[in-house]
CSV table of C-alpha atoms and ligand atoms in Angstrom, one decimal:
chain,number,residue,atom,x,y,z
B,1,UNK,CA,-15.4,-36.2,-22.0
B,2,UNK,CA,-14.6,-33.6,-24.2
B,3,UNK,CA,-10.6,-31.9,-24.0
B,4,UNK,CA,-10.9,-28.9,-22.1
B,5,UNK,CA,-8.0,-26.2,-22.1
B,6,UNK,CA,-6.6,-24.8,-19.0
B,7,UNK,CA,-9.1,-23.3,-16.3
B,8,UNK,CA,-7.3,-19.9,-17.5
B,9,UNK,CA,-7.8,-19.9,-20.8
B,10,UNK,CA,-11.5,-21.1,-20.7
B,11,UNK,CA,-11.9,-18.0,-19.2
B,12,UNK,CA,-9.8,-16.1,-22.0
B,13,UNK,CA,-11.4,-14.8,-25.7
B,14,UNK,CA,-9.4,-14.7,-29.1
B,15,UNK,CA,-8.3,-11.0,-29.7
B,16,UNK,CA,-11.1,-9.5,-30.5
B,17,UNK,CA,-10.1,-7.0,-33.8
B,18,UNK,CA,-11.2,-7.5,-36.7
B,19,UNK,CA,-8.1,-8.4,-38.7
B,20,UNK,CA,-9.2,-9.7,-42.0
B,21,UNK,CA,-10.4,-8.1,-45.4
B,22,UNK,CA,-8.5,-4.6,-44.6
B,23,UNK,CA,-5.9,-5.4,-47.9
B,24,UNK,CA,-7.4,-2.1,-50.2
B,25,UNK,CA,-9.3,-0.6,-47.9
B,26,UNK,CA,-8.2,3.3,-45.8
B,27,UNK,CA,-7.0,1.5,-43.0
B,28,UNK,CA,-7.2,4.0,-40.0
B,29,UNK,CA,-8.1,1.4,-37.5
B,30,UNK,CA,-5.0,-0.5,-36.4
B,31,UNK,CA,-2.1,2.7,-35.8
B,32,UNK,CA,-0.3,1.1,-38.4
B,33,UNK,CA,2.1,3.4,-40.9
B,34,UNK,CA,-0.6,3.1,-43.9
B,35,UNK,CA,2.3,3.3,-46.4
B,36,UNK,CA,6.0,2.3,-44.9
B,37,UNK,CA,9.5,1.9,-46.7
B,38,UNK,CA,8.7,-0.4,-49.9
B,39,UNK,CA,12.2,0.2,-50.8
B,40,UNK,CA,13.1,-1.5,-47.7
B,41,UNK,CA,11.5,-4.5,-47.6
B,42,UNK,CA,12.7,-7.9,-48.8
B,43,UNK,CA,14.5,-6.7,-51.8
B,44,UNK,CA,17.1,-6.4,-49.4
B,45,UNK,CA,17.4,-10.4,-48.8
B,46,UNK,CA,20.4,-12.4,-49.6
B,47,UNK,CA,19.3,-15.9,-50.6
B,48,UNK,CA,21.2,-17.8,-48.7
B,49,UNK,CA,19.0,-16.4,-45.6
B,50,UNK,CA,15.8,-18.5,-46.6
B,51,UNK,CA,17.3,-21.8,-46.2
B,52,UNK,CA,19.3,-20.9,-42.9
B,53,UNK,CA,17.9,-20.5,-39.9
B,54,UNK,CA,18.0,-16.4,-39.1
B,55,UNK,CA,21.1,-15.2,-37.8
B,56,UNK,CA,20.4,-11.9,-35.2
B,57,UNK,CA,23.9,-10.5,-34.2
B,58,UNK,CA,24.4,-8.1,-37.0
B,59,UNK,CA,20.7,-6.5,-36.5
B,60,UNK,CA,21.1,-6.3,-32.9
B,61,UNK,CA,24.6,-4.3,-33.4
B,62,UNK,CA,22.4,-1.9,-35.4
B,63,UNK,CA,19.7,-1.6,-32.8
B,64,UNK,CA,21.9,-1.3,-30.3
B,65,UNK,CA,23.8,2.0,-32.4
B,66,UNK,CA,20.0,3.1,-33.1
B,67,UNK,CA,18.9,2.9,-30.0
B,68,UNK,CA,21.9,4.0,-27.7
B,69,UNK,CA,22.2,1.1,-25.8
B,70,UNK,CA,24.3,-2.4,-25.3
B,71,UNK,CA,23.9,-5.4,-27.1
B,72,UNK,CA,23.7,-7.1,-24.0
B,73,UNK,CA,20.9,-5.1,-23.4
B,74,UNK,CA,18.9,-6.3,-26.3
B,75,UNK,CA,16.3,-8.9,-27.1
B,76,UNK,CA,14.6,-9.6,-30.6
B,77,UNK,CA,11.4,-10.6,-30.3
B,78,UNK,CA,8.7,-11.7,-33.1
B,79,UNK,CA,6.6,-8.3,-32.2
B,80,UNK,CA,5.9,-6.9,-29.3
B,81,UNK,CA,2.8,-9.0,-28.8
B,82,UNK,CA,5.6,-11.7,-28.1
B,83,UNK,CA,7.2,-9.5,-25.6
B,84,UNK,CA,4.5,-8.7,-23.6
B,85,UNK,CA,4.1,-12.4,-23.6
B,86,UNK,CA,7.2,-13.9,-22.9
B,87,UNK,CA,7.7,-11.5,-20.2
B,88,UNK,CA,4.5,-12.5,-18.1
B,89,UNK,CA,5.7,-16.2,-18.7
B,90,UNK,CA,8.4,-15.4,-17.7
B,91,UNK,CA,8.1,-13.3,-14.1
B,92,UNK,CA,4.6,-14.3,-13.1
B,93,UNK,CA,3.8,-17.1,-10.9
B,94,UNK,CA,0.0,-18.2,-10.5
B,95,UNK,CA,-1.5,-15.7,-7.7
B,96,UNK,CA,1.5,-13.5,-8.7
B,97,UNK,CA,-0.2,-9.3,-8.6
B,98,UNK,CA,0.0,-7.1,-11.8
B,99,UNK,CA,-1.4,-3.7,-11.7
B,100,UNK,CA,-2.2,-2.9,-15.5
B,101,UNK,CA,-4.1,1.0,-16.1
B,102,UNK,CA,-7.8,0.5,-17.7
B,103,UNK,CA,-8.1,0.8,-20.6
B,104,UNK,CA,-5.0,-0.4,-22.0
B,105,UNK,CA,-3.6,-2.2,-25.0
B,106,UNK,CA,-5.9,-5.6,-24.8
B,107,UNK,CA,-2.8,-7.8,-25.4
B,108,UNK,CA,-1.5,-6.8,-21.6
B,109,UNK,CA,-4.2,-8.0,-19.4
B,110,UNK,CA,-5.0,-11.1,-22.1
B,111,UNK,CA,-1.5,-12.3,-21.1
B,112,UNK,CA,-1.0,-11.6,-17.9
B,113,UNK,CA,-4.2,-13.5,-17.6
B,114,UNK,CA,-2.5,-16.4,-19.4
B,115,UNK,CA,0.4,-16.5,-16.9
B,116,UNK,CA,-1.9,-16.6,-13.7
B,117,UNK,CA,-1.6,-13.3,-12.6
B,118,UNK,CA,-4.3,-11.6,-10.6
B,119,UNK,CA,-4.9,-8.4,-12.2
B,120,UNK,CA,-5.1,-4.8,-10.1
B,121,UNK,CA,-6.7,-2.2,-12.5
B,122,UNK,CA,-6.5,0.8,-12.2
B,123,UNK,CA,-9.2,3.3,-14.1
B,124,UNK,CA,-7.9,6.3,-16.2
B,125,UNK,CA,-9.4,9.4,-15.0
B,126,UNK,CA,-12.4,11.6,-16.0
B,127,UNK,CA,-9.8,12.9,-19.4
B,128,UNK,CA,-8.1,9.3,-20.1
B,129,UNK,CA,-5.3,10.3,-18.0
B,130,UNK,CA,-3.7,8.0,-16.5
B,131,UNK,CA,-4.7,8.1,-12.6
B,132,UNK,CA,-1.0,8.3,-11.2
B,133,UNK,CA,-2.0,8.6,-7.6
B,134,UNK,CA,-4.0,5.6,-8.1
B,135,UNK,CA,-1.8,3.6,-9.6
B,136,UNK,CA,1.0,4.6,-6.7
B,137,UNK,CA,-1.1,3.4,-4.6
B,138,UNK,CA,-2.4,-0.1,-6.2
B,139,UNK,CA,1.9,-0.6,-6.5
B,140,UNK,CA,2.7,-2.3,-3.1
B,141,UNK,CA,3.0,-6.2,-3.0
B,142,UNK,CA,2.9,-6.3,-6.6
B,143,UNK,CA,5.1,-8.6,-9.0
B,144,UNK,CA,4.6,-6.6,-12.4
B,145,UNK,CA,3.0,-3.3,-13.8
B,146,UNK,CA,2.9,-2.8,-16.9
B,147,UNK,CA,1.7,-0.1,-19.1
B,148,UNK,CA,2.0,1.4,-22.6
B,149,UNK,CA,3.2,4.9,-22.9
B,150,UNK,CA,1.7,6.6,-25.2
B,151,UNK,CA,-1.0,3.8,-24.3
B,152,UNK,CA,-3.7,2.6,-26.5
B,153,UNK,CA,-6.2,3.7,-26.8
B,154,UNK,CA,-6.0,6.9,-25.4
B,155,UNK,CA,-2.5,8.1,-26.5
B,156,UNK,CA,-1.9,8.9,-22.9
B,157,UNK,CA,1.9,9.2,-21.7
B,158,UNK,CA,3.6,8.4,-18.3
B,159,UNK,CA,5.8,11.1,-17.1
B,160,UNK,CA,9.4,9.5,-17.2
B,161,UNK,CA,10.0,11.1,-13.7
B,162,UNK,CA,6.9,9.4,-12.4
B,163,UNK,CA,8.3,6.1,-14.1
B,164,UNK,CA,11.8,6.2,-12.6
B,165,UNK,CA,10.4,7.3,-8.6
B,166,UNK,CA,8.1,3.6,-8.9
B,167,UNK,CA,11.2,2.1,-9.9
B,168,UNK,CA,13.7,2.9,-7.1
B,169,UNK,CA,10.2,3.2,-4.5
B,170,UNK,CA,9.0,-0.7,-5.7
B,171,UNK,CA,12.3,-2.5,-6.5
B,172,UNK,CA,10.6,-6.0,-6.1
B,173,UNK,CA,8.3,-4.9,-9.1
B,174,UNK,CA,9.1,-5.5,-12.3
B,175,UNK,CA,8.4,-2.6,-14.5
B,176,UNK,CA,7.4,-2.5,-18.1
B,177,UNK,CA,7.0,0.0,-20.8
B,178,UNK,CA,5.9,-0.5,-24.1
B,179,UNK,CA,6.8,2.4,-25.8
B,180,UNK,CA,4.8,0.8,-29.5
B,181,UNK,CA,4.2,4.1,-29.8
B,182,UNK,CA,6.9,6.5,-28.7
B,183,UNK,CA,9.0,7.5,-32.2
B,184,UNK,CA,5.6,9.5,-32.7
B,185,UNK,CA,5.7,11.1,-29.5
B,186,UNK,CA,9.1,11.8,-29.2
B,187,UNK,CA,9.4,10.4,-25.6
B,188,UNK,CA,11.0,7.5,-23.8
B,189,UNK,CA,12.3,5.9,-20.8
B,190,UNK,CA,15.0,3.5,-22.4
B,191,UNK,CA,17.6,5.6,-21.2
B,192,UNK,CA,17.0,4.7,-17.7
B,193,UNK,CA,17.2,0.5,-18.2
B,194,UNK,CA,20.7,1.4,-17.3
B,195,UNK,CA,19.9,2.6,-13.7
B,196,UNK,CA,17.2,0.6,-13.3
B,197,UNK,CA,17.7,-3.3,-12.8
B,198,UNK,CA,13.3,-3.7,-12.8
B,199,UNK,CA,12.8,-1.7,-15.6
B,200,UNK,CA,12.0,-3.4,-19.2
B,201,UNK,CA,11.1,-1.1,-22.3
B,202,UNK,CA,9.3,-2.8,-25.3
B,203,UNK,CA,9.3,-1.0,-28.4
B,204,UNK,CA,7.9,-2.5,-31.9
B,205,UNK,CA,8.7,-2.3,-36.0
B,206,UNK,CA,5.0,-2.7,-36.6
B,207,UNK,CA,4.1,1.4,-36.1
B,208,UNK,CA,6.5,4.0,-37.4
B,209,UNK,CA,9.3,1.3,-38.8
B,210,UNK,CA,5.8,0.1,-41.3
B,211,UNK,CA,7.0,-3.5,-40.6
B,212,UNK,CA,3.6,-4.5,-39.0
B,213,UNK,CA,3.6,-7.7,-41.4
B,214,UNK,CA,6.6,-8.6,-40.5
B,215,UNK,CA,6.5,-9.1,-37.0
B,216,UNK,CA,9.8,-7.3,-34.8
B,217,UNK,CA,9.8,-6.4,-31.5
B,218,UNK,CA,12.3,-5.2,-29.2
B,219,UNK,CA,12.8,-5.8,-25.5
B,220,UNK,CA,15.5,-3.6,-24.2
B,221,UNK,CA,16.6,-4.4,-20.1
B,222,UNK,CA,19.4,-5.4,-17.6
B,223,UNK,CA,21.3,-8.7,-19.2
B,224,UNK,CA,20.0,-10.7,-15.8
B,225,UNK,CA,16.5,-9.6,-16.6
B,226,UNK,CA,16.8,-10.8,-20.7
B,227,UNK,CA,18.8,-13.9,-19.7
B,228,UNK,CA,15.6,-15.1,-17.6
B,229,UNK,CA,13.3,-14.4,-20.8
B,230,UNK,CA,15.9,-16.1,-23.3
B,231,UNK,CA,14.9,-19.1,-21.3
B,232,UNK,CA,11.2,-19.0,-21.9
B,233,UNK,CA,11.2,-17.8,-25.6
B,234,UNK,CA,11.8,-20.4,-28.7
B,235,UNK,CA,14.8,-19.7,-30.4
B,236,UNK,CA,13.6,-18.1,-34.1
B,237,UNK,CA,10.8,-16.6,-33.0
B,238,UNK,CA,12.1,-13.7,-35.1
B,239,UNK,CA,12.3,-14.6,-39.1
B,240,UNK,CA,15.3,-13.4,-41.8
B,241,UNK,CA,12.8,-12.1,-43.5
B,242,UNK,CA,12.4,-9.1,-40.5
B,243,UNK,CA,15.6,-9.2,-39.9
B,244,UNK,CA,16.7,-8.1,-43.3
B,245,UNK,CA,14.1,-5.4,-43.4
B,246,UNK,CA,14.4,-4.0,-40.3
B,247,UNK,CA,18.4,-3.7,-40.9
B,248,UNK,CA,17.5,-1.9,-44.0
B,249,UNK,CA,15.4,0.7,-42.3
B,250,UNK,CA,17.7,1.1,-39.3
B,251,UNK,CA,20.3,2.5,-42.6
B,252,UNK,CA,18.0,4.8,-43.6
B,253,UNK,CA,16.8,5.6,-39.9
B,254,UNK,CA,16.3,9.6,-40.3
B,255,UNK,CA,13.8,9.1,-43.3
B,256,UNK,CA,11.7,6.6,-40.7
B,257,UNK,CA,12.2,9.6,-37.8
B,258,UNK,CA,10.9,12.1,-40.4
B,259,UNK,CA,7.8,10.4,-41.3
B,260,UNK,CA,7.0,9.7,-38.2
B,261,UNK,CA,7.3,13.9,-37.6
B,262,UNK,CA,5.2,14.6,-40.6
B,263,UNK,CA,2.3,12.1,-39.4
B,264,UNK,CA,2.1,13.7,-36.3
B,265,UNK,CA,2.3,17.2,-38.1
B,266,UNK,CA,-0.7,15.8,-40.2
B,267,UNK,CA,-2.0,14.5,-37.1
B,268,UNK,CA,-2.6,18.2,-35.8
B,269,UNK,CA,-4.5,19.8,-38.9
B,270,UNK,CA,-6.5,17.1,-39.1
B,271,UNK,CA,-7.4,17.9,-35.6
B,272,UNK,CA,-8.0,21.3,-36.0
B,273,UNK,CA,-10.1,20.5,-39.1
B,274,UNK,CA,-12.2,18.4,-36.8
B,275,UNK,CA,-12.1,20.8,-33.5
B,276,UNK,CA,-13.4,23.6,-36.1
B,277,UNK,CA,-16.6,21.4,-37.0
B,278,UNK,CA,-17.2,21.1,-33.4
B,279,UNK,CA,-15.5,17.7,-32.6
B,280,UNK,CA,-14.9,16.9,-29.4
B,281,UNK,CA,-11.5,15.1,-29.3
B,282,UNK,CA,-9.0,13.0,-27.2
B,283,UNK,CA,-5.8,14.0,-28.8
B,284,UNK,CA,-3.0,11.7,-27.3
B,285,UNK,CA,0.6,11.3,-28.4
B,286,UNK,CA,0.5,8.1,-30.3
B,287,UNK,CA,-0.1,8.6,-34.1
B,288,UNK,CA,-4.3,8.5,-33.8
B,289,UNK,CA,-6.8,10.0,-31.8
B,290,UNK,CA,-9.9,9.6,-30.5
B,291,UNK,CA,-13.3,11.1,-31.7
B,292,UNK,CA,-16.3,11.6,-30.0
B,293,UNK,CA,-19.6,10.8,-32.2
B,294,UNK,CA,-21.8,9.9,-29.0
B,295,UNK,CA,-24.3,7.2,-30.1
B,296,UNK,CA,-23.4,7.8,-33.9
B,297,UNK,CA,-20.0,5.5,-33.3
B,298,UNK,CA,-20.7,2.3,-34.1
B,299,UNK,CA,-23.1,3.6,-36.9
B,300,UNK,CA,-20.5,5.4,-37.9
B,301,UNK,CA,-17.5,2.5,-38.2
B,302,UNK,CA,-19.9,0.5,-40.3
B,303,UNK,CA,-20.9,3.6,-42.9
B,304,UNK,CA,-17.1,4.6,-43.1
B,305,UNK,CA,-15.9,0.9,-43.8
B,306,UNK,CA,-18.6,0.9,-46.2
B,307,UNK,CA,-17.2,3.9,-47.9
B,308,UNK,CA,-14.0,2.1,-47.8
B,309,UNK,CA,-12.2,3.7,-45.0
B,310,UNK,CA,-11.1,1.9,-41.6
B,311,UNK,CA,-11.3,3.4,-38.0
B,312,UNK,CA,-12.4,1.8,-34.7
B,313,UNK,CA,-15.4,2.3,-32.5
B,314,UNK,CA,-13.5,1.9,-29.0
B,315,UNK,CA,-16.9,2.6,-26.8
B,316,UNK,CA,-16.9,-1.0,-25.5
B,317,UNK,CA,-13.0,-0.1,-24.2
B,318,UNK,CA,-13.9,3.5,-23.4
B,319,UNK,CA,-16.8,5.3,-22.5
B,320,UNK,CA,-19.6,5.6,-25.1
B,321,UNK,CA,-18.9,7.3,-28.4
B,322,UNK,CA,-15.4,7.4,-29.2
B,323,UNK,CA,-14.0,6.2,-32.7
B,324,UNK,CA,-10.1,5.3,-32.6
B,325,UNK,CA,-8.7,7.1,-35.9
B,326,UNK,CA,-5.1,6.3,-37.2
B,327,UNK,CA,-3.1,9.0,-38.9
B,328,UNK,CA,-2.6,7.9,-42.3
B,329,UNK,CA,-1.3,10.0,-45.3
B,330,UNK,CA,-2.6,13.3,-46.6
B,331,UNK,CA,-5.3,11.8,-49.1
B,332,UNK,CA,-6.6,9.1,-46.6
B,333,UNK,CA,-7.1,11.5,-44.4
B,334,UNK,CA,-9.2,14.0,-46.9
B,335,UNK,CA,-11.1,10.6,-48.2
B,336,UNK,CA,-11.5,9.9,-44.3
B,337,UNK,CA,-12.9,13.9,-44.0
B,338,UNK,CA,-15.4,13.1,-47.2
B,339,UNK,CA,-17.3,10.5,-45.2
B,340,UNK,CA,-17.0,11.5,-42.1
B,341,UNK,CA,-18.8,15.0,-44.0
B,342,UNK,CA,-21.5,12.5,-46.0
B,343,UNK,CA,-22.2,11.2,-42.4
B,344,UNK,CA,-22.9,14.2,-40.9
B,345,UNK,CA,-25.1,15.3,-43.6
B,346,UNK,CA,-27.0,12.2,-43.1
B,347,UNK,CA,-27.0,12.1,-39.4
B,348,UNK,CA,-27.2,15.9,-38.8
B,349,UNK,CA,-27.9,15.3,-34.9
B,350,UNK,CA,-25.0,12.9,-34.6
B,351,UNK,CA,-22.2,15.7,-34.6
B,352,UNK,CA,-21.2,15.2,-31.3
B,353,UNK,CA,-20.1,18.8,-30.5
M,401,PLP,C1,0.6,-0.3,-27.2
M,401,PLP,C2,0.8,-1.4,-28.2
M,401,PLP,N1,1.7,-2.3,-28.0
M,401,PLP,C3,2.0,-3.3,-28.9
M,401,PLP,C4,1.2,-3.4,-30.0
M,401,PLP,C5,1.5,-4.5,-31.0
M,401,PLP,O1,2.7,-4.4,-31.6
M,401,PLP,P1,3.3,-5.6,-32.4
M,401,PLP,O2,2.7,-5.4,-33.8
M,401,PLP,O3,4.7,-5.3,-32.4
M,401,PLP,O4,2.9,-6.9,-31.8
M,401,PLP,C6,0.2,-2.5,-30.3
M,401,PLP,C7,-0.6,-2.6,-31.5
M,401,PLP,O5,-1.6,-2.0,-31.7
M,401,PLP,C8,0.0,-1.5,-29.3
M,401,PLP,O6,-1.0,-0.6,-29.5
């Protein structure tokens, strides 16, 4: 008899991305900060921290300054992939509802999935939207909803007024936010974890921080909510290694806040550039957008990685057509323009305008 996994997770598939042989290459396809804060990094390592296990209090005083918030109000988590995950281990029972928007970032249904739950999704509308009446309405009886704001992969935000009304309407539900992508659009809920005993708010080093590698989340929520994850998460989930960078960047905190500006100021030339060659786009707020190339996408992904440049066909997540491209810095974005313009010459019909 062969060893067969849980019923659940013969049902589940590896993340799908392609993750490996990106070193080199314009990588546009994974909203990662293409360059980050080399100074930053490890350099900043005492020793002594390699052979110790990781110590988290002085990081999560820093955080806690950064972020406006208590230290009892903070959780260190080894990205937010970990979050997401130790929060459905943690609140959902077998049978348990989630309402989740579609699409959304994979790693949300994958594992609430995992933890048993029963998934209520809800479709974004006609303009990637998300449907707010719909999701109202999918809210009763439900254990957790979670969603990403800006989401991925349409950069679409929840109104924090919206947020806060499902909060005190549902107070059985457990709300979660993962703001991955909120120092680019300059929104976020994480004020309100202080009123709100079912919200959590998830942030992650990986996008504007540059710490991807590295691995650091955040979950920020009422003490009684952490306490009951603390429980399900291993103890050093979160290396020194992270720790030391991230507490570097948190010193130098405005240069990470200004580059985040400029990428979204890059962001909307490189827009324009596109809208003026007829492009029809999804802009969002996260640090990437969406463009349309109709049946030319997934031709397009493989000619661009080709040419040495990154981006993602999202069709198979979206509706047919539309290429997930990361913000990077001004000369990936012009060696991203030169291919995307060899393309077109090549595949004069495929400009989707
Ligand atoms: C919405 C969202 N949340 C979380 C993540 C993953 O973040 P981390 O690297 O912290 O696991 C991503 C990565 O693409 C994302 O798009």
């Amino acid at each position: 008899m062969p060893i067969l996994p849980r019923k659940v997770v013969q049902d589940l598939q590896p993340y799908p991305a392609p993750k490996e042989g990106r070193y080199g290459l314009v990588r546009l396809d994974f909203n990662e900060n293409t360059v980050g804060f080399p100074d930053a990094y490890t350099a900043s390592m005492p020793d002594s921290t390699v052979c110790t296990y990781p110590e988290y209090g002085g990081l999560i005083t820093k955080v806690s300054k950064q972020f406006e918030v208590s230290p009892e109000s903070i959780l260190l988590t080894n990205g937010s992939d970990e979050a997401l995950t130790l929060v459905a281990l943690t609140f959902v029972d077998p049978g348990d509802v989630a309402v989740i928007s579609r699409p959304c970032f994979v790693v949300m249904p994958h594992t609430l999935k995992l933890a048993g739950a029963t998934l209520r999704e809800v479709a974004v509308r006609s303009d990637f939207s998300f449907d707010l009446e719909g999701i109202g309405s999918a809210l009763p009886g439900v254990k957790v909803a979670m969603f990403a704001s800006p989401e991925n992969p349409t950069g679409a935000v929840l109104p924090p007024e919206v947020i806060k009304s499902w909060c005190e309407a549902f107070p059985g539900t457990l709300f979660v936010i993962d703001e991955a992508y909120s120092d680019y659009a300059g929104i976020s809920v994480l004020s309100m974890i202080a009123e709100l005993p079912n919200l959590l708010v998830i942030k992650t080093f990986s996008k504007a921080w540059g710490m991807a590698g590295l691995r650091l989340g955040v979950v920020f929520g009422q003490a009684p909510l952490l306490d009951y994850i603390s429980r399900v998460k291993m103890p050093y989930s979160v290396n020194s290694a992270a720790i030391a960078s991230a507490s570097s960047l948190l010193d130098r905190a405005d240069a990470v806040v200004a580059a985040a500006k400029q990428t979204m100021q890059r962001k909307v030339r490189i827009e324009s550039l596109l809208q003026s060659r007829g492009y029809t786009l999804v802009t969002g707020s996260a640090n990437s957008f969406l463009l349309n190339l109709g049946e030319a996408a997934e031709k397009f992904e493989a000619f661009a990685r080709k040419n040495g440049v990154l981006v993602r066909n999202r069709t198979e997540a979206l509706t047919l057509g539309y290429v997930r491209v990361s913000v990077g810095t001004d000369e990936e974005m012009k060696k991203f323009m030169e291919v995307l313009i060899e393309f077109e010459s090549l595949n004069p019909l495929q400009n989707n305008s």
